[in-house]
Coordinates of C-alpha atoms in Angstrom, one line a residue:
M624 CA 17.3 2.1 -5.8
S625 CA 17.2 -1.1 -3.8
K626 CA 20.2 -3.0 -5.0
Q627 CA 20.1 -5.3 -2.0
N628 CA 17.2 -7.1 -3.7
C629 CA 19.4 -7.9 -6.8
T630 CA 21.5 -11.0 -7.3
S631 CA 24.3 -8.8 -8.5
P632 CA 25.1 -5.2 -7.4
S633 CA 26.4 -4.5 -11.0
T634 CA 23.0 -5.3 -12.6
F635 CA 22.6 -1.7 -13.7
L636 CA 25.0 0.3 -15.7
S637 CA 23.3 3.6 -15.3
G638 CA 20.2 5.1 -13.8
K639 CA 18.9 6.8 -10.7
A640 CA 20.4 4.9 -7.7
E641 CA 19.1 7.2 -4.9
I642 CA 17.4 10.5 -4.3
L643 CA 20.0 13.3 -3.9
Y644 CA 19.8 16.7 -2.3
E645 CA 21.7 19.9 -3.1
I646 CA 22.5 22.9 -1.0
N647 CA 23.5 25.9 -3.2
Q648 CA 22.2 29.3 -4.0
Q649 CA 19.5 28.0 -6.3
S650 CA 18.2 25.5 -3.8
L651 CA 18.3 28.0 -1.0
L652 CA 16.2 30.4 -3.1
R653 CA 13.7 27.5 -3.9
Y654 CA 13.4 26.7 -0.3
Q655 CA 12.9 30.4 0.7
N656 CA 10.2 30.9 -1.9
L657 CA 8.2 27.8 -0.9
A658 CA 8.6 28.4 2.8
N659 CA 7.5 32.0 2.5
K660 CA 4.4 30.8 0.7
Y661 CA 3.4 27.7 2.7
S662 CA 5.2 27.7 6.0
Q663 CA 5.4 29.8 9.2
N664 CA 8.7 28.2 10.3
N665 CA 10.8 29.4 7.4
D666 CA 13.3 31.7 9.2
F667 CA 14.4 29.0 11.7
L668 CA 15.1 26.3 9.0
Y669 CA 16.5 28.7 6.5
S670 CA 19.1 29.8 9.0
K671 CA 20.2 26.2 9.5
L672 CA 20.5 25.6 5.7
V673 CA 22.6 28.8 5.3
N674 CA 24.8 27.6 8.1
V675 CA 25.4 24.3 6.2
Y676 CA 26.0 26.1 3.0
S677 CA 28.5 28.5 4.6
S678 CA 30.5 25.8 6.3
R679 CA 30.4 23.1 3.6
G680 CA 29.9 24.9 0.3
E681 CA 27.9 23.5 -2.7
R682 CA 27.5 19.7 -2.2
L683 CA 25.2 16.8 -3.0
Y684 CA 23.8 14.8 -0.1
S685 CA 22.0 11.6 0.4
K686 CA 19.0 12.0 2.7
N687 CA 20.8 10.7 5.7
A688 CA 23.8 12.8 5.0
L689 CA 21.6 15.9 4.6
L690 CA 20.0 15.3 8.0
D691 CA 23.4 14.7 9.6
A692 CA 24.6 18.0 8.2
L693 CA 21.6 19.8 9.7
N694 CA 22.3 18.0 13.0
D695 CA 25.8 19.5 12.9
A696 CA 24.3 22.9 12.2
G697 CA 22.2 22.7 15.3
L698 CA 19.0 21.1 14.1
S699 CA 18.6 18.0 16.3
N700 CA 16.8 14.8 15.4
S701 CA 14.1 15.8 17.9
D702 CA 13.7 19.2 16.1
I703 CA 13.3 17.4 12.8
Q704 CA 10.8 14.9 14.3
F705 CA 8.7 17.9 15.6
L706 CA 8.5 19.5 12.1
S707 CA 5.1 19.5 10.6
D708 CA 4.7 17.4 7.4
T709 CA 4.5 20.7 5.5
D710 CA 7.8 22.0 6.8
Y711 CA 9.6 18.6 6.5
F712 CA 8.6 18.1 2.9
I713 CA 9.2 21.6 1.8
L714 CA 12.8 21.1 3.1
L715 CA 13.3 17.8 1.1
D716 CA 11.4 18.7 -2.1
S717 CA 13.0 22.1 -2.5
L718 CA 16.5 20.7 -2.0
E719 CA 16.0 17.6 -4.2
A720 CA 18.5 17.6 -7.1
Q721 CA 17.4 17.0 -10.7
Q722 CA 19.7 14.1 -11.8
T723 CA 20.4 13.9 -15.6
D724 CA 22.6 12.0 -18.0
E725 CA 25.2 13.4 -20.3
L726 CA 22.5 14.4 -22.8
G727 CA 20.5 16.2 -20.1
N728 CA 17.8 13.5 -19.9
R729 CA 16.3 12.8 -16.5
L730 CA 17.9 9.7 -14.8
Q731 CA 15.3 7.1 -14.1
E732 CA 15.2 4.2 -11.6
Q733 CA 15.8 0.9 -13.4
V734 CA 14.3 -2.5 -12.7
S735 CA 15.5 -6.0 -13.6
L736 CA 13.2 -8.9 -12.9
A737 CA 15.7 -11.3 -14.3
N738 CA 18.1 -10.4 -11.5
T739 CA 15.8 -10.2 -8.5
K740 CA 16.5 -12.4 -5.4
A741 CA 12.7 -12.6 -4.9
R742 CA 11.8 -15.1 -7.7
A743 CA 8.3 -15.4 -6.3
S744 CA 7.6 -11.8 -7.1
V745 CA 8.3 -12.6 -10.8
D746 CA 5.8 -15.4 -10.6
I747 CA 3.2 -13.0 -9.2
Y748 CA 3.7 -10.3 -11.8
T749 CA 3.7 -13.0 -14.5
A750 CA 0.3 -14.3 -13.2
F751 CA -1.1 -10.8 -13.3
I752 CA 0.1 -10.3 -16.9
E753 CA -1.3 -13.7 -18.0
A754 CA -4.7 -12.7 -16.5
A755 CA -4.5 -9.4 -18.4
H756 CA -3.6 -11.3 -21.7
A757 CA -6.6 -13.5 -21.2
K758 CA -8.8 -10.4 -20.9
R759 CA -7.4 -9.0 -24.2
Q760 CA -7.9 -12.3 -26.0
A761 CA -11.5 -12.5 -24.7
K762 CA -12.2 -9.0 -26.0
I763 CA -10.8 -9.9 -29.4
A764 CA -12.9 -13.1 -29.6
E765 CA -16.1 -11.1 -28.7
K766 CA -15.8 -8.6 -31.6
V767 CA -16.2 -9.2 -35.3
N768 CA -13.2 -7.9 -37.3
A769 CA -11.4 -7.0 -34.1
D770 CA -8.0 -5.4 -34.4
T771 CA -5.7 -8.2 -33.3
S772 CA -2.7 -5.9 -33.4
V773 CA -3.7 -4.2 -30.2
R774 CA -1.4 -5.2 -27.5
T775 CA -2.3 -6.0 -23.9
T776 CA -2.4 -2.8 -22.0
I777 CA -1.6 -2.3 -18.3
G778 CA -2.5 0.9 -16.4
I779 CA -0.6 1.8 -13.2
V780 CA -1.9 4.1 -10.5
T781 CA 0.8 5.4 -8.1
A782 CA -1.4 7.6 -5.9
S783 CA -0.5 5.6 -2.7
S784 CA 2.9 7.4 -2.7
R785 CA 3.3 10.8 -1.2
D786 CA 5.2 11.5 -4.4
P787 CA 3.2 9.8 -7.1
F788 CA 5.5 11.2 -9.8
E789 CA 8.7 9.6 -8.4
A790 CA 7.0 6.2 -8.0
V791 CA 6.2 5.9 -11.7
D792 CA 9.7 4.8 -12.8
F793 CA 9.7 1.6 -10.7
Y794 CA 6.3 0.3 -11.9
E795 CA 6.9 1.3 -15.5
G796 CA 10.2 -0.5 -15.2
V797 CA 8.5 -3.7 -13.9
F798 CA 5.7 -4.0 -16.5
Q799 CA 7.8 -2.8 -19.5
Q800 CA 9.8 -6.1 -19.2
F801 CA 6.7 -7.9 -20.4
D802 CA 5.2 -7.8 -23.9
V803 CA 2.6 -5.2 -22.9
D804 CA 1.9 -1.5 -23.2
V805 CA 2.1 0.5 -20.0
I806 CA 0.2 3.7 -19.2
W807 CA 0.6 5.8 -16.1
I808 CA -2.8 7.0 -14.8
P809 CA -2.1 10.4 -13.2
L810 CA -5.0 10.3 -10.7
T811 CA -4.2 11.7 -7.2
P812 CA -6.2 13.5 -4.5
T813 CA -4.8 16.7 -6.0
F814 CA -6.3 15.8 -9.4
Q815 CA -9.7 15.2 -7.9
Q816 CA -9.6 18.5 -6.1
A817 CA -8.8 20.3 -9.3
V818 CA -11.4 18.5 -11.3
Y819 CA -14.0 19.3 -8.6
V820 CA -13.2 23.0 -8.8
E821 CA -13.4 22.9 -12.6
S822 CA -16.9 21.4 -12.3
F823 CA -18.0 24.7 -10.7
K824 CA -16.4 26.7 -13.5
G825 CA -13.3 27.5 -11.4
Q826 CA -9.7 27.4 -12.4
G827 CA -8.8 24.1 -10.7
C828 CA -6.3 22.9 -13.3
N829 CA -4.3 26.1 -13.0
K830 CA -4.0 25.5 -9.2
L831 CA -2.6 22.0 -9.2
A832 CA 0.6 23.1 -7.6
F833 CA -1.4 24.8 -4.8
F834 CA -3.5 21.7 -4.3
R835 CA -0.3 19.5 -4.2
A836 CA 1.0 21.7 -1.4
Q837 CA -2.1 20.9 0.6
H838 CA -0.9 17.3 0.5
S839 CA 2.7 18.2 1.4
L840 CA 4.0 17.8 -2.2
F841 CA 6.1 20.6 -3.6
D842 CA 8.2 21.7 -6.6
K843 CA 7.3 18.7 -8.8
E844 CA 6.9 20.8 -11.9
R845 CA 10.7 21.3 -11.8
L846 CA 11.5 17.7 -11.1
Y847 CA 8.9 16.0 -13.3
P848 CA 7.8 18.5 -16.0
E849 CA 6.5 15.8 -18.4
R850 CA 4.4 14.1 -15.7
T851 CA 2.9 17.2 -14.1
S852 CA 2.1 18.4 -17.7
K853 CA 0.3 15.1 -18.3
Q854 CA -1.7 15.5 -15.1
R855 CA -2.8 19.0 -16.1
S856 CA -3.8 17.7 -19.6
W857 CA -6.0 15.0 -18.0
C858 CA -7.4 17.6 -15.6
E859 CA -8.4 19.8 -18.5
D860 CA -10.0 16.9 -20.4
N861 CA -11.5 14.7 -17.7
Q862 CA -12.8 12.3 -20.3
L863 CA -9.2 11.1 -21.0
A864 CA -9.2 9.1 -17.8
I865 CA -12.4 7.2 -18.7
N866 CA -11.3 6.6 -22.3
T867 CA -7.9 5.3 -21.1
L868 CA -9.6 3.0 -18.5
S869 CA -11.8 1.5 -21.2
S870 CA -8.7 0.5 -23.2
L871 CA -7.0 -1.3 -20.3
D872 CA -6.8 -5.0 -19.7
G873 CA -5.2 -4.7 -16.3
L874 CA -4.9 -2.0 -13.7
F875 CA -2.3 -2.1 -10.9
F876 CA -2.2 0.0 -7.7
N877 CA 1.1 0.7 -6.0
G878 CA 2.0 0.6 -2.3
G879 CA 2.2 3.4 0.3
D880 CA -0.9 4.9 1.9
Q881 CA -4.3 3.3 0.8
S882 CA -6.2 6.4 2.0
K883 CA -4.4 8.4 -0.7
T884 CA -5.4 6.0 -3.4
L885 CA -9.0 6.0 -2.2
A886 CA -9.0 9.8 -2.3
A887 CA -7.5 9.7 -5.8
L888 CA -10.5 7.8 -7.1
S889 CA -13.1 9.7 -5.1
T890 CA -14.5 13.2 -5.2
P891 CA -13.5 15.6 -2.4
T892 CA -17.0 15.0 -1.0
G893 CA -16.2 11.3 -0.6
K894 CA -18.4 10.1 -3.5
P895 CA -17.0 7.7 -6.1
S896 CA -15.5 9.5 -9.1
D897 CA -16.6 8.8 -12.6
F898 CA -13.4 6.8 -13.0
L899 CA -14.2 4.6 -10.0
I900 CA -17.7 4.0 -11.2
E901 CA -16.5 2.9 -14.6
L902 CA -13.8 0.8 -13.0
R903 CA -16.3 -1.1 -10.9
D904 CA -18.5 -1.6 -14.0
L905 CA -15.6 -3.0 -16.0
W906 CA -14.5 -5.3 -13.2
R907 CA -18.1 -6.6 -12.7
D908 CA -18.3 -7.3 -16.4
D909 CA -15.1 -9.3 -16.3
Q910 CA -13.3 -6.8 -18.7
L911 CA -10.4 -6.0 -16.4
V912 CA -8.0 -7.7 -14.0
V913 CA -7.1 -5.5 -11.0
G914 CA -4.1 -6.0 -8.8
G915 CA -2.1 -4.1 -6.2
T916 CA 0.7 -4.4 -3.7
S917 CA 0.6 -3.4 -0.1
A918 CA -1.7 -0.4 0.1
G919 CA -2.8 -1.3 -3.4
T920 CA -4.2 -4.5 -2.0
A921 CA -5.8 -3.0 1.2
V922 CA -7.6 -0.3 -0.8
Q923 CA -9.6 -2.9 -2.8
A924 CA -11.7 -3.9 0.2
G925 CA -15.1 -2.4 0.5
G926 CA -18.7 -2.7 -0.5
Y927 CA -21.2 -4.5 1.7
N928 CA -21.4 -7.9 3.4
N929 CA -23.4 -9.2 6.3
H930 CA -25.6 -6.1 5.8
R931 CA -22.7 -3.9 6.8
P932 CA -20.0 -2.0 5.0
V933 CA -16.6 -3.8 4.7
P934 CA -14.1 -1.4 6.2
M935 CA -10.6 -0.6 4.9
L936 CA -7.7 -0.9 7.4
T937 CA -5.6 2.2 7.5
S938 CA -3.1 2.1 10.4
G939 CA -2.1 0.5 13.7
N940 CA -0.5 -2.7 14.9
S941 CA -1.4 -5.8 17.0
M942 CA 0.4 -4.6 20.1
G943 CA -2.3 -3.8 22.6
V944 CA -5.0 -3.3 20.0
L945 CA -7.5 -5.2 22.2
S946 CA -7.2 -2.6 24.9
G947 CA -6.4 0.3 22.6
G948 CA -9.5 -0.2 20.4
V949 CA -10.4 0.2 16.7
Y950 CA -11.3 3.7 15.6
G951 CA -13.0 5.0 12.4
V952 CA -10.8 8.1 12.1
E953 CA -8.1 9.5 9.9
P954 CA -4.8 7.6 10.3
T955 CA -1.7 9.3 11.7
S956 CA 1.0 10.7 9.4
Q957 CA 3.2 8.0 8.1
R958 CA 6.2 9.9 9.4
C959 CA 5.1 9.5 13.0
E960 CA 2.7 6.5 13.1
D961 CA 4.8 4.9 15.9
S962 CA 5.7 8.1 17.7
A963 CA 4.0 9.4 20.8
Q964 CA 4.6 12.9 19.5
C965 CA 2.1 12.8 16.6
E966 CA -0.4 15.5 16.6
N967 CA -3.4 13.1 16.2
Q968 CA -1.8 10.2 18.2
L969 CA -4.5 7.8 19.5
T970 CA -4.2 5.6 22.6
D971 CA -1.3 3.1 22.6
G972 CA -2.1 0.1 20.5
A973 CA -5.1 1.7 18.8
M974 CA -5.7 1.1 15.1
T975 CA -7.7 3.0 12.5
I976 CA -10.1 2.0 9.8
N977 CA -12.1 3.7 7.1
P978 CA -15.6 2.4 8.1
A979 CA -17.0 3.0 4.7
G980 CA -14.4 0.9 3.0
G981 CA -12.1 1.3 0.0
L982 CA -12.7 0.8 -3.7
G983 CA -15.3 -2.0 -3.1
L984 CA -13.8 -4.5 -5.6
F985 CA -13.4 -7.1 -2.8
N986 CA -16.4 -7.3 -0.4
F987 CA -15.8 -10.8 1.0
G988 CA -13.9 -9.5 4.0
L989 CA -11.2 -7.2 5.2
L990 CA -7.8 -7.1 3.5
D991 CA -4.4 -6.7 5.2
T992 CA -0.8 -6.9 4.0
H993 CA 2.9 -7.3 5.1
F994 CA 1.1 -9.8 7.3
S995 CA 3.1 -12.5 9.1
E996 CA 6.2 -10.5 8.9
R997 CA 4.7 -7.6 10.9
D998 CA 2.7 -9.8 13.3
R999 CA -0.7 -8.3 12.1
E1000 CA -2.9 -11.3 13.0
V1001 CA -4.5 -9.7 16.1
R1002 CA -5.1 -6.4 14.5
L1003 CA -6.9 -8.1 11.6
I1004 CA -8.9 -10.3 14.0
A1005 CA -9.9 -7.2 16.1
A1006 CA -10.9 -5.2 13.0
T1007 CA -12.9 -8.1 11.6
A1008 CA -14.7 -8.7 14.9
S1009 CA -15.5 -5.0 15.6
S1010 CA -16.8 -4.5 12.0
G1011 CA -19.3 -7.4 12.2
Q1012 CA -17.7 -9.1 9.2
S1013 CA -17.2 -12.8 8.9
F1014 CA -13.8 -12.9 7.2
G1015 CA -10.5 -11.1 7.1
F1016 CA -7.6 -11.9 4.8
G1017 CA -3.9 -11.2 5.6
V1018 CA -1.4 -11.5 2.7
D1019 CA 2.3 -12.1 3.4
E1020 CA 5.0 -10.2 1.6
T1021 CA 6.0 -11.6 -1.8
T1022 CA 2.7 -13.4 -1.8
A1023 CA -0.6 -12.9 -3.7
L1024 CA -4.2 -13.7 -3.1
M1025 CA -5.6 -14.4 -6.6
V1026 CA -9.4 -14.0 -6.5
E1027 CA -12.0 -15.1 -9.0
A1028 CA -15.4 -13.7 -8.5
K1029 CA -18.3 -13.5 -11.0
A1030 CA -21.8 -12.0 -10.9
P1031 CA -23.9 -12.1 -8.8
F1032 CA -20.8 -12.1 -6.5
E1033 CA -22.3 -14.3 -3.8
N1034 CA -19.5 -16.8 -4.1
V1035 CA -15.7 -16.4 -4.6
S1036 CA -12.8 -18.7 -5.2
F1037 CA -9.2 -17.9 -4.5
T1038 CA -5.7 -19.3 -4.8
V1039 CA -2.5 -18.4 -3.0
L1040 CA 0.7 -17.7 -5.0
G1041 CA 4.2 -16.8 -3.9
E1042 CA 6.7 -17.2 -1.1
G1043 CA 4.6 -16.9 2.0
G1044 CA 1.0 -17.6 2.8
V1045 CA -2.4 -16.0 3.4
F1046 CA -4.0 -15.9 6.9
I1047 CA -7.8 -16.0 7.1
V1048 CA -9.7 -15.2 10.2
D1049 CA -13.2 -16.7 10.3
M1050 CA -15.6 -15.0 12.7
S1051 CA -18.8 -16.5 11.1
K1052 CA -19.3 -18.5 14.2
G1053 CA -17.0 -16.5 16.4
K1054 CA -17.7 -14.1 19.3
E1055 CA -16.4 -10.9 20.7
D1056 CA -17.1 -9.9 24.3
I1057 CA -16.2 -6.5 25.9
T1058 CA -16.6 -5.9 29.6
H1059 CA -16.1 -2.5 31.4
S1060 CA -15.0 -1.9 35.0
R1061 CA -13.2 0.7 37.1
N1062 CA -9.9 -0.7 35.8
G1063 CA -10.9 -0.2 32.2
S1064 CA -12.2 -2.4 29.4
K1065 CA -11.4 -6.0 28.8
R1066 CA -11.9 -7.7 25.4
I1067 CA -12.0 -11.4 24.4
I1068 CA -12.3 -12.6 20.8
A1069 CA -12.8 -16.2 19.7
G1070 CA -13.0 -17.6 16.2
E1071 CA -11.2 -19.8 13.7
A1072 CA -7.8 -19.2 12.0
S1073 CA -6.3 -20.6 8.9
Y1074 CA -2.9 -20.1 7.3
L1075 CA -2.8 -21.2 3.6
P1076 CA 0.5 -21.9 1.8
A1077 CA 1.2 -21.3 -1.9
K1078 CA -0.9 -23.3 -4.4
T1079 CA -3.7 -23.7 -1.8
S1080 CA -7.2 -22.9 -3.1
G1081 CA -10.4 -22.1 -1.3
Q1082 CA -13.9 -20.8 -1.7
I1083 CA -16.5 -18.8 0.1
T1084 CA -19.9 -20.3 -0.8
S1085 CA -23.1 -19.0 0.7
G1086 CA -21.1 -17.4 3.5
E1087 CA -19.2 -20.6 4.4
L1088 CA -15.4 -20.9 4.1
K1089 CA -14.3 -24.1 2.4
L1090 CA -10.6 -25.0 2.4
T1091 CA -8.6 -28.1 1.4
I1092 CA -5.3 -28.7 3.1
E1093 CA -3.8 -32.2 2.9
S1094 CA -2.6 -33.6 6.2
S1095 CA 1.1 -34.0 6.5
E1096 CA 3.3 -35.7 9.1
K1097 CA 6.4 -33.8 8.0
P1098 CA 8.2 -32.1 10.9
A1099 CA 8.2 -28.3 10.9
S1100 CA 11.6 -26.9 10.0
F1101 CA 11.1 -23.2 9.3
K1102 CA 13.5 -20.5 10.6
R1103 CA 12.8 -19.5 14.2
N1104 CA 14.0 -16.0 13.5
E1105 CA 11.3 -15.3 11.0
Q1106 CA 9.5 -12.0 11.9
G1107 CA 6.1 -12.3 13.4
K1108 CA 5.4 -14.0 16.8
W1109 CA 2.2 -15.6 15.7
R1110 CA 3.9 -17.3 12.8
Q1111 CA 6.7 -18.5 15.0
K1112 CA 4.4 -19.9 17.7
S1113 CA 1.8 -21.4 15.3
G1114 CA 4.6 -23.5 13.8
D1115 CA 4.2 -25.8 16.8
L1116 CA 0.8 -26.8 15.5
C1117 CA 2.6 -28.9 12.8
R1118 CA 4.8 -30.5 15.4
S1119 CA 2.4 -31.4 18.2
K1120 CA -1.1 -30.6 16.9
G1121 CA -1.9 -29.7 20.5
K1122 CA -2.8 -26.6 22.4
I1123 CA -0.5 -23.6 22.1
R1124 CA -0.5 -20.6 24.3
W1125 CA 1.7 -17.5 24.4
Q1126 CA 1.7 -13.8 25.5
N1127 CA 2.7 -10.9 23.3
G1128 CA 2.0 -7.2 23.4
G1129 CA -0.2 -7.5 26.5
N1130 CA -2.5 -10.1 24.8
I1131 CA -2.9 -13.8 25.6
H1132 CA -3.2 -16.1 22.5
V1133 CA -4.5 -19.6 22.6
L1134 CA -4.7 -22.0 19.6
Q1135 CA -6.4 -25.3 20.2
P1136 CA -7.0 -27.6 17.2
S1137 CA -10.3 -29.4 16.8
E1138 CA -11.3 -32.5 14.8
A1139 CA -11.9 -30.2 11.8
S1140 CA -8.4 -28.8 11.9
R1141 CA -5.9 -29.8 9.2
F1142 CA -2.1 -29.2 9.0
H1143 CA 0.5 -29.2 6.2
K1144 CA 4.1 -28.3 6.2
Q1145 CA 5.6 -26.5 3.3
R1146 CA 8.0 -23.6 4.0
Y1147 CA 5.9 -22.6 7.0
C1148 CA 3.4 -24.5 9.1
A1149 CA 0.0 -24.3 7.2
Y1150 CA -3.2 -25.0 8.9
S1151 CA -7.0 -24.7 8.5
K1152 CA -9.9 -24.1 10.9
V1153 CA -7.9 -23.9 14.1
P1154 CA -10.0 -22.4 16.9
F1155 CA -8.4 -19.5 18.8
V1156 CA -9.1 -17.3 21.8
I1157 CA -7.4 -13.9 22.3
Y1158 CA -7.8 -11.7 25.4
D1159 CA -6.0 -8.9 27.2

């Protein structure tokens, strides 16, 4: 479904290439039934769909083509933007077409690691699998008469997606290309709601479709009958989740919304589920390697450090965050995070965190992703400073932070792998000052920043960050059009090793190397322990 990432557009002979939508009598009836049950806006949208059907007949549409057709029928882009999440996703889910092959089997998205342009991503997945293989071999060595025929087993959790059923194809497709068994773990916020109702002798498992609708997810029994059936079976026998977890050597979380994954592993009251409790125990006992991408990385932060909870980042950007602030509230809808028309829109530039943290598998600092590409340095710095934590880690795209931590978990070592680097903010000796006046609040944050390239290792020992970067006199030669103002500007550190100052998003940034600073040029300018000051 993302052929632009492939070396050849003809990599796939068949399979699901895009999500398609249909307007016909059956889909109109599906829409009307769902809208009558869950929406108060059904007549308005239904009339537009009937208009499209009357003028164009039965057709299949891509998402963009469907929205264009609704535009032509009088539903403007502004109208669509103002739809609630419930109305918007009833529209899409009820109209989604079930795509099948000549034998009637559901078409699935296909993956080819051998033909990806992002070779570093293959290295990262391979490193994850190798770590899982090592866990399997260690388990075999520990047991007398162990069954050596048991293959390495990877579990995948797709709860970060709004549609966790649709996301399974991709991650199964990735891991099935290795010599491992792959199991989808059907945990979602909906699952936890149903199990919670069952614990009070209610009929929660019979109401999974109703609970999905509360999360703007509709009509999935029609589109993914085998997966919704599996989720119901696991709901009816909650021990299946624990038994499956104990058989795994690796567990991988997908990207999307980290708050959804946290809710999928927590009870509706916010307490850790039995699955999460067991997951933490297995991880602490070194029985399981845990990985994730994007939201699947961010959700792993949590636990306690510096006598405070380690928060989980949930939304926001670096533009104006110093004046906008950091809030411990629910994030905005992903549909309108950057829109001033969101119902729960915060002040411009504000970011949100979950103050209690995520899964708690990484308590050495905050975690952030899509990092240099989306210029997230300042948001991580602000969140780290406001939470009273010493460290924050920002992982670039197609890059991994490989962490090795063992009981009693006072120290940690890590290695960077992949195409980009990992940014580390060190506030252990830093400072944040906030002043208030008639004109508003002013914030200044000072600390140390490091940007580590691939194959760099580091440690946190007794609360102190230790890094090794070999000095290099090579001139910096990275592309100036790389996304991320901080990465662009910090490239000058490798050229002049002098003070750098720039303004972006209403914030002033100053980097000024000290005697302890080190520099190294690989693909990007790498540096360690460079003092910074940021103020608005």
